[in-house]
Coordinates of N, CA and C in Angstrom, one line a residue:
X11 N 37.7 38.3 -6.4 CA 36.6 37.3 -6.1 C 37.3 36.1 -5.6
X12 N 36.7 35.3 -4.6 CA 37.1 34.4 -4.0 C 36.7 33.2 -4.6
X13 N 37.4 32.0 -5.3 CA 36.5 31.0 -5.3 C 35.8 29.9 -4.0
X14 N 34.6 29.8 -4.8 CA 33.4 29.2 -4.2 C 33.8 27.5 -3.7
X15 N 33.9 27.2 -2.7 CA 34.5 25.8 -2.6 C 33.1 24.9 -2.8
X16 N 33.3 24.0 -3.3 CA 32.4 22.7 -3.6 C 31.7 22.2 -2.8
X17 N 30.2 22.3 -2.8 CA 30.0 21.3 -1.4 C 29.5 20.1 -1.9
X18 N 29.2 19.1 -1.2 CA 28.6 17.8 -1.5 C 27.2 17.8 -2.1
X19 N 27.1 16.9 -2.3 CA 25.7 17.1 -2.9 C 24.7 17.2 -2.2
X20 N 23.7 17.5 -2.0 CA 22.7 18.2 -1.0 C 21.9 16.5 -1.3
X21 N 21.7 16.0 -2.3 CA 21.0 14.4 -2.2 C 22.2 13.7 -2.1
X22 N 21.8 12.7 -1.1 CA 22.8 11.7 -0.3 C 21.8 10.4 -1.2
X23 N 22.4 9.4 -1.8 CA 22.3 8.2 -2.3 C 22.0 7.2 -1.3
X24 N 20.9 6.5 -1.4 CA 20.0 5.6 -0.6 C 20.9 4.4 -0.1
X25 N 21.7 4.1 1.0 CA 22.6 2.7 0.8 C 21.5 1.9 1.1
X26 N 22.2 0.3 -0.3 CA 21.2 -0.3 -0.6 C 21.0 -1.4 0.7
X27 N 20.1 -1.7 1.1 CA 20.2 -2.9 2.2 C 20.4 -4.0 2.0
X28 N 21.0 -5.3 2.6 CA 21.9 -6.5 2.7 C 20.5 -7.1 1.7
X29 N 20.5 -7.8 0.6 CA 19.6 -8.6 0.2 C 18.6 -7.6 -0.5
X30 N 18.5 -6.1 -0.7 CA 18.0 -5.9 -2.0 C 18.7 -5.5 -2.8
X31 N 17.8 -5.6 -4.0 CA 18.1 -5.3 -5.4 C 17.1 -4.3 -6.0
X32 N 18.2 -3.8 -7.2 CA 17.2 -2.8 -8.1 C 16.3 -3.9 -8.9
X33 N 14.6 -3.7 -9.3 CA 14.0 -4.6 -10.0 C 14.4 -3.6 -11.5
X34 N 14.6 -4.9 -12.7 CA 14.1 -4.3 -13.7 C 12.4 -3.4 -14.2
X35 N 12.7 -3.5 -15.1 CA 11.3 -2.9 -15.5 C 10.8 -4.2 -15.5
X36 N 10.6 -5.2 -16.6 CA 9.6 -6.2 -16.5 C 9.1 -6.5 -14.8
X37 N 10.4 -6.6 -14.1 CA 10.5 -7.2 -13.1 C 9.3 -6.1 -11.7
X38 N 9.3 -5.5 -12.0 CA 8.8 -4.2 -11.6 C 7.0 -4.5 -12.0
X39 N 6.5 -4.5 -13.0 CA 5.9 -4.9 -13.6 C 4.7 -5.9 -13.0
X40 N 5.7 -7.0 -13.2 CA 5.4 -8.7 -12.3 C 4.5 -8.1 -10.9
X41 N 5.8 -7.4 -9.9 CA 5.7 -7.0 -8.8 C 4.5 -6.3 -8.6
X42 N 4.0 -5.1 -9.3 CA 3.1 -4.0 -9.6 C 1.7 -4.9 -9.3
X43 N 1.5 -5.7 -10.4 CA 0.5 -6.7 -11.2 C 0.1 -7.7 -9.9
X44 N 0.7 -7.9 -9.2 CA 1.3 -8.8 -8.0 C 0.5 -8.6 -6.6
X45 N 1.2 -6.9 -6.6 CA 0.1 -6.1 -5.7 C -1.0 -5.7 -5.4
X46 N -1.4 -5.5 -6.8 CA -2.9 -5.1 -7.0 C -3.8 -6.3 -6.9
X47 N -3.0 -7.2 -7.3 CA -4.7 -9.0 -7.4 C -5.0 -8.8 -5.6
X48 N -3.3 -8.9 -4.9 CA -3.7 -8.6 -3.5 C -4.5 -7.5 -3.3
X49 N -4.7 -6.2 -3.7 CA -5.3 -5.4 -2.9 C -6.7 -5.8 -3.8
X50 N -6.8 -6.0 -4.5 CA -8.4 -6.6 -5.2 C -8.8 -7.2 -4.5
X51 N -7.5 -8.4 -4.3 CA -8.7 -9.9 -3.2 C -9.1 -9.2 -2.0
X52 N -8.1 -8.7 -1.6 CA -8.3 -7.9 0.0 C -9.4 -7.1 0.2
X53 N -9.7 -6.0 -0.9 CA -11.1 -5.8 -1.0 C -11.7 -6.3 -1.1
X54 N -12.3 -7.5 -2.1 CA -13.5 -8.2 -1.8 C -13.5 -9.4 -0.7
X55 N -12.4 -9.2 0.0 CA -12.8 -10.3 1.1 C -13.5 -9.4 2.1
X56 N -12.7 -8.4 2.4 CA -13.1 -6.9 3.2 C -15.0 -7.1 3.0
X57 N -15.2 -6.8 2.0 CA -16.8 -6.8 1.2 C -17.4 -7.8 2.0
X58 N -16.6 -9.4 1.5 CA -17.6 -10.2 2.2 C -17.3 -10.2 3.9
X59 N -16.5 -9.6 4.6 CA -16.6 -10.2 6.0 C -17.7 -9.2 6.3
X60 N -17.9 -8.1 5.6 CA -18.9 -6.7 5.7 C -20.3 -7.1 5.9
X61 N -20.6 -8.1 5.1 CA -21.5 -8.8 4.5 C -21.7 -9.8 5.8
X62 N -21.0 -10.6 5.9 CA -21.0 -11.9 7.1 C -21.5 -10.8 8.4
X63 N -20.7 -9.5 8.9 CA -20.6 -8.8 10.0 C -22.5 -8.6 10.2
X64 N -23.1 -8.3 9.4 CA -24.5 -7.7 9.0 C -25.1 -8.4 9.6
X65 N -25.2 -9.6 9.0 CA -26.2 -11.1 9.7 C -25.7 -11.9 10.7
X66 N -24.8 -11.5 11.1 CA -24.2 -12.7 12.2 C -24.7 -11.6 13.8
X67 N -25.3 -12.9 14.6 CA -25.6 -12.6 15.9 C -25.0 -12.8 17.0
X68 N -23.9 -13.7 17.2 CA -23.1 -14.1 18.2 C -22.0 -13.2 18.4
X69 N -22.3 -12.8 19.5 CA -21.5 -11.1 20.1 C -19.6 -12.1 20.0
X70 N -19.4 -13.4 20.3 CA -18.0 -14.3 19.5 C -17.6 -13.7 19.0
X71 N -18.4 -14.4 17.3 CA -17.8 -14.4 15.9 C -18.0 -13.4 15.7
X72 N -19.0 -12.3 15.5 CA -18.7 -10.7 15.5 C -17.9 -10.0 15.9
X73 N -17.6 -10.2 17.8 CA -16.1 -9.8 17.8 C -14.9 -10.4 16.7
X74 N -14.9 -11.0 16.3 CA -13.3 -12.8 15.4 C -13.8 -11.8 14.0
X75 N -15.0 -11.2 13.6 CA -15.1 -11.1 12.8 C -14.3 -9.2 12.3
X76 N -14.7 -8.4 13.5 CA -14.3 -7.3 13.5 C -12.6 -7.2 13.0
X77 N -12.1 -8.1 14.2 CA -10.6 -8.3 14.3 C -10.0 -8.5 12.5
X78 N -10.9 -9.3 12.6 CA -10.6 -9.9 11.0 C -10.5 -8.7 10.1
X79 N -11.7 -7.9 10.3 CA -11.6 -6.7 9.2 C -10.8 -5.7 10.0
X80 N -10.1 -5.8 10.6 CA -9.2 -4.2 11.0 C -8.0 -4.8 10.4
X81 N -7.7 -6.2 10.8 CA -6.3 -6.9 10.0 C -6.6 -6.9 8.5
X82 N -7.8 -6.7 7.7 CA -7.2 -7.1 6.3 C -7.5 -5.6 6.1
X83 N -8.2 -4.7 6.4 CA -7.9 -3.1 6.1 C -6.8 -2.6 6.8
X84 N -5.9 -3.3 7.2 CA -4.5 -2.7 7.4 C -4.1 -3.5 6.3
X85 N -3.9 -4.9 5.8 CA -3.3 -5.2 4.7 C -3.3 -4.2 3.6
X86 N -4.5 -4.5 3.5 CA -5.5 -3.7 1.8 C -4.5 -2.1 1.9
X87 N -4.3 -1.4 3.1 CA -3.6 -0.4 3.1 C -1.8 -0.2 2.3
X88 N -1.6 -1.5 3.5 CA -0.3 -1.8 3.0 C 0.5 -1.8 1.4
X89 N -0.9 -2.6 0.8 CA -1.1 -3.2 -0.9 C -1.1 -1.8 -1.3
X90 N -2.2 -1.0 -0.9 CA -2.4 0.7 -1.8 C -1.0 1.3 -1.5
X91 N -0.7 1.5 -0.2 CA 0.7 2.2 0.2 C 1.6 2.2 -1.0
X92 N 2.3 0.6 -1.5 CA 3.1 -0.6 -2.4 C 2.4 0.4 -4.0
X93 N 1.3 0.4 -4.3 CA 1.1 1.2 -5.5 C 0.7 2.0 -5.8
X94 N 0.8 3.1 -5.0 CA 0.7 4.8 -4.9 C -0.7 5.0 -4.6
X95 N -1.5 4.5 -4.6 CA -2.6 4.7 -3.9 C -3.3 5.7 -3.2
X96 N -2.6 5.4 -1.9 CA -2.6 6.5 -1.1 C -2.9 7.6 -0.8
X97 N -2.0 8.3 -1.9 CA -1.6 9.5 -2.1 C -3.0 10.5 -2.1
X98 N -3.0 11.5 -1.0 CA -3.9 12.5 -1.4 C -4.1 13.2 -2.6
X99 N -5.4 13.6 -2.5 CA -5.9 14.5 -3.6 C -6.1 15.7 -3.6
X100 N -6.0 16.0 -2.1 CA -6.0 17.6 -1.8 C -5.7 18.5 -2.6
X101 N -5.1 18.5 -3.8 CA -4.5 19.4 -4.5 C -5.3 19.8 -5.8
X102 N -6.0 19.1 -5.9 CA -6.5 18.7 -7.2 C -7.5 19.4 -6.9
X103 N -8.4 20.3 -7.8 CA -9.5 21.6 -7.5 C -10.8 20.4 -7.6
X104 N -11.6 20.7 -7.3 CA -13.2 19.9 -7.5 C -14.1 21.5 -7.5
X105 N -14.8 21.1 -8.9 CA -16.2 21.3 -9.4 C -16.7 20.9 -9.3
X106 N -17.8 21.6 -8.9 CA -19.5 20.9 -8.9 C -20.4 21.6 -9.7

């Protein structure tokens, strides 16, 4: 029998980039807590420009207002992205 030579590890270790850090747990936490008020506020601003979009007549501010809501539903995304959000559910069976 031949011995088996060693290979490297098949997971390669993340190099950390200039200016981050690991967060602790509390610290982690903070951050978490952090994200979510933003993706709260972000939804109910989302709500009210939804709201403003409805009754407003000036083809302007409707356009300023649209723009508005494609920029804070890309934020609001960003925020879900940041706390797992995201994540599909495809996998998950549904009953009815």
């Amino acid at each position: 029998m031949n011995p088996q030579v060693e290979e490297q590890s098949i997971r390669k270790k993340r190099k950390m980039k200039e200016g981050e850090k690991i967060l602790s747990v509390d610290e982690l936490r903070v951050q978490e807590r952090h994200w979510m008020e933003m993706w709260k506020d972000s939804k109910n601003e989302l709500k009210q420009l939804r709201q403003d979009l409805k009754v407003e007549v000036d083809e302007e501010v409707r356009a300023e207002l649209m723009a508005d809501i494609e920029g804070l539903k890309k934020r609001k995304g960003d925020w879900a992205r940041l706390l797992g959000l995201n994540e599909t559910i495809a996998d998950i069976p549904v009953t009815f």
